[in-house]
Short mmCIF file of C-alpha atoms and ligand atoms in Angstrom, two decimals:
data_model
loop_
_atom_site.label_atom_id
_atom_site.label_comp_id
_atom_site.label_asym_id
_atom_site.label_seq_id
_atom_site.Cartn_x
_atom_site.Cartn_y
_atom_site.Cartn_z
CA MET A 90 -26.29 -1.87 32.61
CA GLY A 91 -24.51 -2.24 29.29
CA SER A 92 -24.64 1.43 27.89
CA LEU A 93 -22.95 2.11 24.75
CA ASP A 94 -20.29 4.04 26.66
CA ASP A 95 -19.70 1.36 29.33
CA MET A 96 -19.06 -1.04 26.17
CA ALA A 97 -16.56 1.63 24.77
CA ARG A 98 -14.84 1.94 27.94
CA ALA A 99 -14.44 -1.72 28.38
CA LYS A 100 -13.20 -2.15 25.16
CA LEU A 101 -10.59 0.69 25.45
CA ALA A 102 -9.38 -0.54 28.65
CA ASP A 103 -8.89 -3.89 27.16
CA LEU A 104 -6.68 -2.25 24.50
CA GLU A 105 -4.89 -0.66 26.64
CA SER A 106 -4.10 -3.10 28.96
CA ARG A 107 -2.56 -5.40 26.32
CA ARG A 108 -0.87 -2.03 24.80
CA LEU A 109 -3.20 -2.04 21.55
CA ARG A 110 -4.83 1.10 21.90
CA ARG A 111 -4.14 3.51 19.48
CA ARG A 112 -4.33 7.62 19.12
CA PHE A 113 -3.76 10.01 16.54
CA VAL A 114 -1.02 12.07 17.00
CA GLU A 115 -1.27 15.63 15.28
CA THR A 116 1.92 15.97 12.56
CA ASP A 117 2.20 18.28 10.14
CA ARG A 118 4.01 16.90 6.93
CA ARG A 119 6.17 19.43 5.28
CA ALA A 120 8.24 19.55 2.00
CA GLY A 121 11.00 16.62 1.90
CA ALA A 122 10.89 13.92 4.52
CA TYR A 123 10.19 16.04 7.23
CA VAL A 124 7.28 16.56 9.52
CA GLU A 125 6.54 18.57 12.84
CA ARG A 126 4.81 17.01 15.69
CA GLY A 127 4.77 18.54 19.26
CA GLY A 128 6.48 21.77 18.26
CA ARG A 129 9.71 19.66 16.99
CA THR A 130 10.75 19.14 13.25
CA LEU A 131 11.47 14.91 12.76
CA VAL A 132 12.82 13.39 9.67
CA SER A 133 10.31 10.78 8.80
CA PHE A 134 11.09 7.29 8.13
CA CYS A 135 7.25 6.62 8.31
CA CYS A 136 5.40 8.15 5.34
CA ASN A 137 4.35 6.33 1.89
CA ASP A 138 5.01 9.35 0.10
CA TYR A 139 7.78 7.41 -1.47
CA LEU A 140 9.12 10.19 -3.98
CA ASN A 141 7.82 13.40 -1.77
CA LEU A 142 5.54 14.23 -4.71
CA GLY A 143 3.12 15.46 -2.41
CA HIS A 144 5.05 18.61 -1.87
CA ASP A 145 6.76 19.10 -5.51
CA PRO A 146 5.87 22.25 -6.59
CA ARG A 147 4.48 21.44 -9.98
CA VAL A 148 2.40 18.63 -8.50
CA ILE A 149 0.82 21.38 -6.04
CA LYS A 150 0.26 24.07 -9.04
CA ALA A 151 -1.65 21.61 -10.89
CA ALA A 152 -3.79 21.03 -8.01
CA GLN A 153 -4.44 24.55 -7.25
CA GLN A 154 -5.07 25.49 -11.01
CA ALA A 155 -7.74 22.13 -11.03
CA LEU A 156 -9.25 23.46 -7.45
CA GLU A 157 -9.59 27.06 -8.71
CA VAL A 158 -11.65 26.21 -11.68
CA ALA A 159 -13.56 22.88 -10.89
CA GLY A 160 -13.89 23.77 -7.19
CA ALA A 161 -13.25 21.92 -3.78
CA GLY A 162 -15.41 19.00 -4.50
CA SER A 163 -16.53 17.02 -7.22
CA GLY A 164 -20.55 17.49 -6.22
CA ALA A 165 -21.70 13.66 -6.78
CA SER A 166 -20.90 10.45 -7.77
CA ARG A 167 -19.24 9.51 -11.24
CA LEU A 168 -22.22 8.23 -12.69
CA VAL A 169 -24.30 11.53 -12.03
CA THR A 170 -22.28 14.81 -12.28
CA GLY A 171 -18.92 14.16 -10.29
CA ASN A 172 -17.00 13.04 -13.53
CA HIS A 173 -15.00 16.03 -14.22
CA SER A 174 -12.69 15.48 -17.82
CA LEU A 175 -9.69 15.17 -15.51
CA PHE A 176 -10.81 11.53 -14.47
CA ARG A 177 -10.80 10.45 -18.43
CA GLU A 178 -7.21 11.75 -18.62
CA LEU A 179 -5.75 9.97 -15.19
CA GLU A 180 -7.34 6.91 -16.26
CA GLY A 181 -5.64 7.02 -19.76
CA ARG A 182 -2.36 7.71 -18.29
CA LEU A 183 -2.66 5.05 -15.72
CA ALA A 184 -3.85 2.52 -18.36
CA ARG A 185 -0.53 3.26 -20.26
CA LEU A 186 1.76 2.98 -17.87
CA LYS A 187 0.47 -0.27 -16.83
CA GLN A 188 -0.01 -1.67 -20.18
CA ALA A 189 -3.61 -2.31 -19.98
CA ASP A 190 -7.06 -1.51 -21.83
CA ASP A 191 -8.07 0.88 -19.75
CA CYS A 192 -8.30 2.15 -15.92
CA VAL A 193 -10.94 3.09 -13.38
CA VAL A 194 -10.56 5.40 -10.64
CA PHE A 195 -12.20 5.12 -7.19
CA GLY A 196 -11.83 7.51 -4.11
CA SER A 197 -9.49 5.13 -2.68
CA GLY A 198 -7.48 2.11 -2.57
CA TYR A 199 -9.24 0.48 0.08
CA LEU A 200 -12.59 1.67 -1.86
CA ALA A 201 -11.25 0.41 -5.02
CA ASN A 202 -10.82 -3.55 -3.25
CA LEU A 203 -14.45 -3.54 -1.65
CA GLY A 204 -15.67 -2.45 -4.82
CA ILE A 205 -13.70 -4.95 -7.30
CA ILE A 206 -13.97 -8.20 -5.75
CA PRO A 207 -17.72 -8.27 -5.12
CA THR A 208 -18.11 -6.82 -8.69
CA LEU A 209 -16.37 -9.89 -10.20
CA MET A 210 -16.55 -12.80 -7.42
CA GLN A 211 -19.65 -14.22 -5.82
CA ALA A 212 -20.99 -17.23 -3.66
CA GLY A 213 -19.67 -20.47 -5.79
CA ASP A 214 -16.64 -19.07 -6.75
CA LEU A 215 -13.13 -19.28 -4.99
CA ILE A 216 -10.75 -17.04 -3.88
CA LEU A 217 -7.24 -17.75 -2.83
CA ALA A 218 -5.41 -15.25 -1.16
CA ASP A 219 -1.99 -14.90 0.18
CA GLU A 220 -2.05 -14.23 3.89
CA LEU A 221 -0.34 -11.40 4.34
CA SER A 222 -2.70 -9.36 1.99
CA HIS A 223 -3.67 -6.27 2.96
CA ALA A 224 -6.94 -5.74 5.09
CA CYS A 225 -8.92 -4.54 2.26
CA LEU A 226 -8.24 -7.26 0.04
CA LEU A 227 -9.02 -9.30 2.77
CA ALA A 228 -12.21 -7.19 3.41
CA GLY A 229 -13.11 -7.44 -0.26
CA THR A 230 -13.12 -11.04 -0.46
CA HIS A 231 -15.20 -11.28 2.62
CA LEU A 232 -17.73 -9.01 1.33
CA SER A 233 -17.78 -11.23 -2.15
CA GLY A 234 -19.54 -14.13 -0.36
CA ALA A 235 -16.92 -16.24 -2.38
CA LYS A 236 -15.66 -19.38 -0.56
CA THR A 237 -12.08 -18.31 0.54
CA PHE A 238 -8.20 -19.80 1.63
CA ARG A 239 -5.39 -18.01 2.45
CA PHE A 240 -2.46 -19.42 1.26
CA ARG A 241 1.33 -19.32 3.20
CA HIS A 242 2.90 -16.14 2.59
CA ASN A 243 4.75 -16.25 -1.06
CA ASP A 244 4.36 -20.13 -1.03
CA LEU A 245 4.00 -21.19 -4.62
CA ASP A 246 3.22 -24.96 -3.76
CA HIS A 247 0.99 -24.33 -0.80
CA LEU A 248 -0.85 -21.97 -4.08
CA LYS A 249 -0.45 -24.99 -6.15
CA THR A 250 -2.03 -27.42 -3.51
CA LEU A 251 -5.10 -25.08 -2.71
CA LEU A 252 -5.63 -24.69 -6.58
CA GLU A 253 -5.80 -28.95 -7.19
CA GLU A 254 -7.85 -29.26 -4.08
CA HIS A 255 -10.26 -26.43 -4.53
CA ARG A 256 -10.36 -25.41 -8.44
CA GLY A 257 -12.78 -28.00 -9.94
CA GLN A 258 -15.81 -27.28 -7.54
CA ALA A 259 -15.87 -23.68 -8.28
CA ARG A 260 -17.04 -21.87 -11.06
CA HIS A 261 -14.62 -18.77 -11.27
CA CYS A 262 -11.36 -18.77 -9.50
CA LEU A 263 -9.40 -15.81 -8.26
CA ILE A 264 -5.88 -15.26 -6.90
CA VAL A 265 -4.90 -11.99 -4.65
CA THR A 266 -2.01 -10.97 -3.44
CA ASP A 267 0.12 -7.75 -2.80
CA GLY A 268 2.61 -6.82 -5.18
CA VAL A 269 4.73 -5.45 -2.73
CA PHE A 270 3.69 -6.64 0.86
CA SER A 271 3.06 -3.15 3.25
CA MET A 272 4.37 -4.16 6.19
CA ASP A 273 7.23 -6.59 5.08
CA GLY A 274 8.48 -4.83 2.11
CA ASP A 275 8.96 -8.23 0.33
CA LEU A 276 7.67 -9.01 -3.32
CA ALA A 277 4.80 -11.25 -4.16
CA PRO A 278 6.63 -13.98 -7.16
CA VAL A 279 4.05 -12.30 -9.14
CA ASN A 280 5.45 -14.03 -12.79
CA GLU A 281 5.35 -17.27 -11.41
CA MET A 282 1.91 -16.64 -9.52
CA ALA A 283 0.84 -15.59 -13.16
CA GLU A 284 1.66 -18.90 -14.48
CA LEU A 285 -0.15 -20.83 -11.79
CA ALA A 286 -2.98 -18.72 -12.58
CA LYS A 287 -3.18 -19.66 -16.03
CA ALA A 288 -2.59 -22.96 -15.60
CA HIS A 289 -5.14 -23.54 -13.40
CA ASP A 290 -7.61 -21.28 -14.91
CA ALA A 291 -7.58 -18.72 -12.42
CA TRP A 292 -7.75 -14.91 -12.62
CA PHE A 293 -5.24 -12.66 -11.04
CA MET A 294 -4.79 -9.51 -9.08
CA THR A 295 -2.39 -7.77 -7.53
CA ASP A 296 -2.44 -4.83 -5.17
CA ASP A 297 0.45 -2.61 -6.00
CA ALA A 298 0.07 0.33 -3.62
CA HIS A 299 3.54 0.44 -2.53
CA GLY A 300 4.86 -0.84 -6.30
CA ILE A 301 3.51 1.91 -8.59
CA GLY A 302 5.90 4.90 -8.77
CA VAL A 303 8.85 3.42 -7.34
CA LEU A 304 9.57 -0.27 -8.77
CA GLY A 305 10.03 -1.18 -12.72
CA GLU A 306 10.56 1.95 -13.86
CA GLY A 307 7.92 3.35 -11.88
CA ARG A 308 5.21 0.88 -13.33
CA GLY A 309 5.24 -1.10 -10.56
CA SER A 310 5.66 -5.33 -9.77
CA SER A 311 4.32 -6.56 -12.39
CA PHE A 312 7.35 -4.98 -14.61
CA LEU A 313 10.01 -6.33 -12.61
CA GLN A 314 11.23 -9.10 -14.83
CA SER A 315 12.21 -8.59 -18.71
CA GLU A 316 8.52 -9.86 -19.61
CA LYS A 317 5.51 -7.94 -18.35
CA ALA A 318 3.79 -10.46 -15.62
CA ALA A 319 0.33 -11.45 -16.90
CA VAL A 320 -1.67 -10.11 -14.48
CA SER A 321 -5.31 -9.57 -15.42
CA LEU A 322 -6.22 -7.30 -12.64
CA GLN A 323 -3.52 -4.44 -11.80
CA MET A 324 -5.11 -2.47 -8.53
CA GLY A 325 -3.05 -0.18 -6.44
CA THR A 326 -3.48 3.32 -5.12
CA LEU A 327 -2.56 7.23 -6.06
CA SER A 328 -2.05 7.75 -1.86
CA LYS A 329 1.67 6.71 -1.56
CA ALA A 330 4.07 7.10 -4.39
CA ILE A 331 1.65 9.20 -6.60
CA GLY A 332 1.67 11.56 -3.43
CA SER A 333 -2.33 12.32 -3.69
CA TYR A 334 -5.18 10.42 -3.28
CA GLY A 335 -7.46 7.86 -4.88
CA GLY A 336 -7.41 4.06 -6.15
CA TYR A 337 -7.67 2.32 -9.23
CA LEU A 338 -7.92 -0.68 -11.23
CA CYS A 339 -6.13 -1.36 -14.85
CA ALA A 340 -7.77 -4.27 -16.65
CA SER A 341 -9.12 -5.08 -19.93
CA GLN A 342 -12.38 -3.36 -21.75
CA PRO A 343 -15.06 -5.62 -20.50
CA VAL A 344 -13.71 -5.76 -17.07
CA ILE A 345 -13.61 -1.78 -16.61
CA ASP A 346 -16.64 -1.09 -18.24
CA LEU A 347 -18.39 -3.73 -15.84
CA ILE A 348 -16.50 -1.94 -12.73
CA ARG A 349 -18.00 0.89 -13.87
CA THR A 350 -21.49 0.02 -14.04
CA ARG A 351 -21.57 -2.30 -11.08
CA ALA A 352 -19.00 -1.73 -8.57
CA ARG A 353 -21.19 -0.23 -5.45
CA THR A 354 -17.97 1.81 -3.74
CA LEU A 355 -17.63 3.50 -7.33
CA ILE A 356 -21.62 4.17 -8.16
CA TYR A 357 -22.64 5.24 -4.23
CA SER A 358 -19.83 7.59 -3.47
CA THR A 359 -18.85 10.93 -4.83
CA GLY A 360 -15.79 11.32 -7.33
CA LEU A 361 -12.56 12.43 -5.93
CA PRO A 362 -12.08 15.99 -5.76
CA PRO A 363 -10.82 17.39 -9.12
CA ALA A 364 -7.50 18.54 -7.45
CA SER A 365 -6.45 15.71 -6.47
CA VAL A 366 -7.23 14.24 -9.76
CA ALA A 367 -4.76 16.83 -11.04
CA ALA A 368 -2.15 16.32 -8.80
CA SER A 369 -2.03 12.67 -9.75
CA ILE A 370 -1.68 13.44 -13.23
CA ALA A 371 1.25 15.73 -12.59
CA ALA A 372 2.85 13.37 -10.30
CA LEU A 373 2.58 10.71 -13.36
CA ASP A 374 4.22 13.37 -15.76
CA ILE A 375 7.11 13.76 -13.38
CA ILE A 376 7.59 9.52 -12.91
CA GLU A 377 7.42 9.07 -16.41
CA ALA A 378 9.82 11.88 -17.30
CA GLU A 379 12.19 10.89 -14.54
CA PRO A 380 12.60 7.22 -14.23
CA ASP A 381 16.01 7.65 -12.29
CA TYR A 382 14.04 9.28 -9.44
CA ALA A 383 12.02 6.90 -9.45
CA LYS A 384 14.57 4.55 -8.31
CA ARG A 385 15.99 6.57 -5.48
CA PRO A 386 13.51 4.95 -2.63
CA VAL A 387 14.86 1.40 -2.88
CA GLU A 388 18.65 2.86 -3.05
CA LYS A 389 17.85 4.75 -0.03
CA ALA A 390 16.19 1.84 1.70
CA ARG A 391 19.22 -0.34 0.21
CA ARG A 392 21.84 1.85 1.98
CA PHE A 393 19.70 1.47 5.37
CA THR A 394 19.95 -2.46 4.72
CA ARG A 395 23.68 -2.92 3.83
CA ALA A 396 24.49 -0.40 7.04
CA LEU A 397 22.55 -2.98 9.29
CA ASN A 398 24.03 -6.12 7.55
CA LEU A 399 20.20 -7.00 7.13
CA ALA A 400 18.58 -8.88 3.72
CA GLU A 401 18.94 -6.48 0.93
CA ALA A 402 15.81 -4.27 0.49
CA GLN A 403 13.51 -5.32 -2.10
CA SER A 404 11.15 -2.31 -2.01
CA PRO A 405 11.47 1.12 -0.07
CA ILE A 406 10.13 -0.28 3.04
CA VAL A 407 12.06 -2.27 5.81
CA PRO A 408 10.42 -3.85 8.68
CA LEU A 409 12.60 -4.56 11.85
CA VAL A 410 10.59 -7.37 13.86
CA LEU A 411 10.97 -6.84 17.50
CA GLY A 412 7.93 -9.23 18.82
CA GLU A 413 5.76 -7.71 21.56
CA PRO A 414 3.99 -4.35 21.01
CA GLU A 415 5.55 -2.80 24.25
CA VAL A 416 9.30 -3.53 23.06
CA ALA A 417 8.09 -1.64 19.10
CA LEU A 418 6.77 1.23 20.95
CA LYS A 419 9.76 1.68 23.18
CA ALA A 420 12.04 1.70 20.31
CA SER A 421 9.59 4.14 18.67
CA THR A 422 9.65 6.73 21.43
CA PHE A 423 13.75 6.48 21.85
CA LEU A 424 13.86 7.23 17.96
CA GLU A 425 11.57 10.11 18.21
CA GLU A 426 13.61 11.49 21.09
CA GLN A 427 16.33 11.63 18.75
CA GLY A 428 14.60 13.22 15.99
CA PHE A 429 13.48 10.23 13.74
CA LEU A 430 9.56 9.43 13.70
CA VAL A 431 9.36 5.91 13.02
CA THR A 432 6.10 4.45 14.02
CA ALA A 433 5.41 1.28 15.78
CA ILE A 434 3.12 -1.28 13.86
CA ARG A 435 1.37 -4.09 16.13
CA PRO A 436 -1.45 -6.43 15.34
CA PRO A 437 -3.87 -6.66 13.66
CA THR A 438 -1.91 -4.77 11.66
CA VAL A 439 0.88 -7.47 11.67
CA PRO A 440 0.44 -11.05 13.18
CA GLU A 441 0.72 -11.33 17.28
CA GLY A 442 4.36 -11.66 18.47
CA THR A 443 5.73 -9.69 15.27
CA ALA A 444 4.99 -6.35 16.58
CA ARG A 445 7.55 -4.07 14.30
CA LEU A 446 9.47 -1.04 13.55
CA ARG A 447 8.67 -0.20 9.80
CA PHE A 448 10.93 2.20 8.01
CA THR A 449 10.06 3.63 4.63
CA PHE A 450 12.76 5.39 2.51
CA THR A 451 11.96 8.29 0.12
CA ALA A 452 14.20 9.98 -2.60
CA GLN A 453 14.89 12.64 -0.91
CA HIS A 454 16.09 11.05 2.16
CA LYS A 455 19.56 12.75 3.51
CA ASP A 456 22.38 9.86 3.17
CA ALA A 457 23.65 11.24 6.60
CA ASP A 458 20.25 11.00 8.55
CA ILE A 459 19.86 7.31 6.94
CA ASP A 460 23.40 6.39 8.46
CA ARG A 461 22.71 8.20 12.22
CA LEU A 462 19.36 6.57 11.96
CA ALA A 463 21.29 3.08 11.14
CA ASP A 464 23.89 4.14 13.89
CA LEU A 465 21.19 4.53 16.49
CA VAL A 466 18.96 1.14 15.56
CA ARG A 467 22.36 -0.62 15.55
CA SER A 468 23.47 0.68 19.05
CA HIS A 469 20.10 0.73 21.03
CA VAL A 470 17.35 -0.82 19.50
CA LEU A 471 18.99 -4.10 18.03
CA THR A 472 20.93 -4.64 21.33
CA ARG A 473 18.08 -3.57 23.23
CA ALA A 474 15.60 -6.30 21.55
CA ALA A 475 18.77 -8.93 21.84
CA ALA A 476 18.88 -8.80 25.51
CA GLU A 477 14.62 -8.87 26.22
C1 PLP B 600 -2.26 1.34 1.58
C2 PLP B 600 -3.04 0.26 0.93
C3 PLP B 600 -4.12 0.21 0.69
C4 PLP B 600 -5.18 1.57 0.43
O1 PLP B 600 -5.01 2.20 -0.04
P1 PLP B 600 -5.63 3.88 0.06
O2 PLP B 600 -5.70 4.36 -0.91
O3 PLP B 600 -4.64 4.27 1.29
O4 PLP B 600 -7.09 3.43 0.57
C5 PLP B 600 -4.32 -0.81 -0.18
N1 PLP B 600 -3.73 -1.85 -0.11
C6 PLP B 600 -2.48 -1.87 0.33
C7 PLP B 600 -1.33 -2.65 -0.11
C8 PLP B 600 -1.96 -0.73 0.95
O5 PLP B 600 -0.80 -0.66 1.03
#
């Protein structure tokens, strides 16, 4: 028959047979690092709310106040009537934090990348992207129509070779990478990449979704060395350590002015709810006032990697690659039975054969919980993975 439903059922059956079907599981987050699922309270080691600011009373109060005065939604695109005055405050705060001229806030990080890249790059241009870049960086790249090559993960030599081979034929060239890799937790060599970009007349963009709030005193991965990395396009999200929702780009004045007037995901999409914007501002207040608090997620992650003799964590994200989806799913189910929520990450989010547990650490995780989790991983997950 070839009906729509038959097509959907056939695709689902195929995914099911390869253990790649995904389902929503109702999960209610609570203050701290706790969640409720299926009537049980679990300690979550898979939220990106690294500073637990989503439940911070100061953040909630700021959101409530904005909600009561400005309402639940923003009513229109920011270029029509959706540009509540809180947006200007948030953009000014982010620009200051990132030491950029200006900033523009989008509806989400995904929307930001889909808007920024095609505004800057077109056919005739060249984009070089780390092969493990987040799906939305690659989607923005694809949408732009620019010729694109992926360089091997964090491989400066490969990037240099591609620049030498292809830069000459292109009008403009953009290098893009995650600052902190979302599924691996390692860091891009941003200072070195910025130098390569400069030497080859290329522009440089980092997606710092997992860096803002937790690295470089909360400023992100451009600020890890004594000298700020020359990243002309600093993109990120407000949905992780900032605890709220939205995406941003910090850059020079002309670039931000161009994005404001041309990025389609900004122009043709409704502005964020004012309460989300207010929550982000309150979260930035806390991060700027308490730089030691911003260090805690990485410290907690290091407690875990030390306990298991893994490579020292560079960010709040610690992967444990297990191989086949089935193995990762079993390990996740086992940990959930023990009271820990650690979602299995499977292809296509990660490359084939690298299904994994992805642990994320937050400021308010209790050391005793981290130690118990490490014990369980050592005694049950690692030994079983080795036996299979
Ligand atoms: C989560 C994530 C995004 C998307 O941000 P949202 O605000 O959740 O849409 C973009 N890039 C990276 C690297 C991410 O991890």
